[in-house]
Amino acid sequence: MMAALKPVEPQSDTGLPRWQVALMVGAPILIGAGAVYLWNRNRKKAKKGKRNGERKTPEGSASPVSKMERPDGDPEEMNPLDRAQAAKNKGNKYFKAAKYDQAIQCYSEAISRCPTEQKGDLSTFYQNRAAAFEQQQKWQEVVDDCTRAVELNPRYVKALFRRAKAQERLDNKKQCLEDVTAVCILEAFQNQQSMLLADKVLKLLGKEKAKEKYKNREPLMPSPQFIKSYFSSFTDDIISQPLLKGEKADEDKDKEGETAEVKESSGYLKAKQFMEEENYDKIISECTKEIESRGKYAAEALLLRATFYLLIGNATAAKPDLDQVINMQEANVKLRANALIKRGSMYMQQQQPLLSTQDFNMAADIDSQNADVYHHRGQLKILLDQVEEAVGDFDKCIVLRPDSALAQAQKCFALYRQAYTGNSPSQVQTAMDGFEDVIKRFPNCAEGYALYAQALTDQQHFGKANEMYNKCIDLEPDNATTYVHKGLLQLQWKQDLDKGLDLISKAIEIDNKCDFAYETMGTIEVQRGNLDKAIDMFNKAINLAKSEMEMAHLYSLCDAAYAQTEVAKKYGLKPPTL
C-alpha cells in the first residue's frame, strides 16, 4: 500500500478506486463526487446544435394554442390568451435582438394578460422573463420567476435548470443542488451540462463541510488490522521493525547493561513495545516523552509519532515532526527517506502532487537503494496516470527486493490498466498471464490475489475472480476490504443483492472502523431507494475518514443522497432503483 493511510484498493483506469465500487454494483453511476447518481453509461454526447444542452433562449407556448397565434390580428378579435401570446412573441423578438428591457416588458404584459387557468402558458411566460433577467445577471429575479414557473409546472426542466444556475450564482449551493438533481432525474441523466453542474456543486459542498468537520474532528485510532496492513507496506522502515532489531540498529550502545538501562528509561522503546502488543493508543505519548527528554532515539520517536498522527488523521501535527526528521542531516538516512515517503503521501492526499513528487524524488536521491521509495512512488505515479513511470519504479523495487510480492502484483496491475485503457487485448492477456505467474511464485501474498480478482472482474471472468477473493480471505480472514470487494462482485456477477449486502455487513462486523464498507453500503442503499439508510451509512463513513479530501468525497455522496430525498418530497421524483 502507499504511505497514504488506506490499504491499497485495486485502482481503476481513473486512478481512483472509489468509482469501481459504483460500477460493480451493476447500475452505472456518475463518476466523481456525485457518484450516487445513476447514470446511463452509454449516454450520448449533447448535440452540437444544442450547445451541449445549454438553455439560453426563451421558448414558445406550452399550449397547443401557440400554433394558432395571431400576433398581427385584430386586437378586438383576440381572446386574452391570444393577446398574451402576441406579447410573448414580441418579447421573443426583442430577446433575440438583445433588447432585454423591452423583452421583459413584453413578457410581463404576457403574464398580466394570460388567464390564470392556462398554467402551462403562464409558466412559459415566467420562464421566458427569467431568461431575460438571466442575460442581465439579475439572479434573484431569475430565481423568483423560475419559482413561479415551477409552481405552475413542477416538472418544468428549463425553469428548474435556470433556477439552479441562478442559485449557484447566489451561492445557494443546497438549493442549486436540489434543482439540478431534479433536472438530472427528469432528463434521465442524459444532459452533460446538468450532470457537470451537479458534480461541481457536490464537490464544493463536500469541501466546505469537510473543512469545518475535519478541523473539529476527534482523533480516531484505526483498527489493528488496518495499522498492521499499513506498516506491512514498508520493508526498509526502522520504526516498524521488531524491538530487538530496532535496538541492534543503534550503533551507540556498547554493552548489554547500558541497553537494559536505556530500555527502562526510553519512551521510544516503550512505544515500540506497545506496538508489538498492539496497544496503539499509548504510542504517541511515549514518543513525546522521548522527544521532550532529548533521548538518543529522538529521531525515531519523531518519525513514529508522526506516523501515528497520520494514522489518526492529524496531518497538521504530523508535518512538523516529519519536517524535523527530514532536516536531520545526522539522522539515519533510512529514517529521513521514510519521512519523505510519508510526507509525500500526505501531500498526495492533500491534492498537492507537485510537492508529493518532489519528496519522493528527494527520497530516491538520498537513499537510492531503498526499495520502499520506488514501491510507494510507483503507486503515486499510478494515481497521476503515469503508468509507464510507475512500472519503471516497480521494476526498481523488484531489483532491490526480488521477494517483494506486492510490488510484483502492482506492476502487473499497472500494466493491465495501461492495456485495458489502451484497448489492447494482447497486452491485457500478457498482464493477466503476469498475475498467474505472481500468484504461483508468491502463493501467500493476499494482495496479489486481490489485484488479480479486480482485473478478472473487469474482464467479466466472475467465477475466477470469486476464487481469487476466497484465497484472499483464506490468507487474511480479518481483512474487511476483501469482503467488501467480494460483496460487490456478487452484485455484478449474480445480481445477488442479499448475498452482496451480507458480505459487506460481514466486513463491518470484522472491522467496525472500515469506512470503505460503510461508503459502499451507502452507495448500494441509494440505488435501492433507501435514501435515509444510505445517509446514515455515509455519515458513519464520514466520522471514520482519515483525510479531509476523503471526508469531502463522502460528504458529496451524502449530500447527493439527501438532495434526492428532498426532490422526492417536493416533486415526487425518484431515480430508477435496483
XYZ file of C-alpha atoms in Angstrom, residues 56-62 69 85 88-89 92 107 120 123-125 127-128 131 156-159 162:
25
model
C -30.266 30.295 -23.125
C -33.180 31.244 -25.335
C -36.830 31.793 -24.471
C -39.376 29.380 -25.824
C -42.782 29.157 -27.415
C -46.034 28.462 -25.659
C -46.572 25.214 -23.780
C -51.114 32.595 -32.657
C -49.147 35.002 -26.842
C -44.723 36.887 -25.657
C -43.863 36.640 -29.367
C -39.003 36.863 -28.104
C -43.156 39.067 -21.057
C -48.709 25.792 -18.976
C -45.277 29.066 -16.623
C -43.628 29.577 -20.032
C -44.021 33.352 -19.804
C -39.577 31.197 -17.605
C -39.016 33.475 -20.624
C -34.233 34.071 -19.317
C -40.501 22.189 -15.954
C -36.895 21.282 -16.770
C -35.864 24.616 -18.280
C -37.131 26.576 -15.298
C -32.244 28.063 -14.954
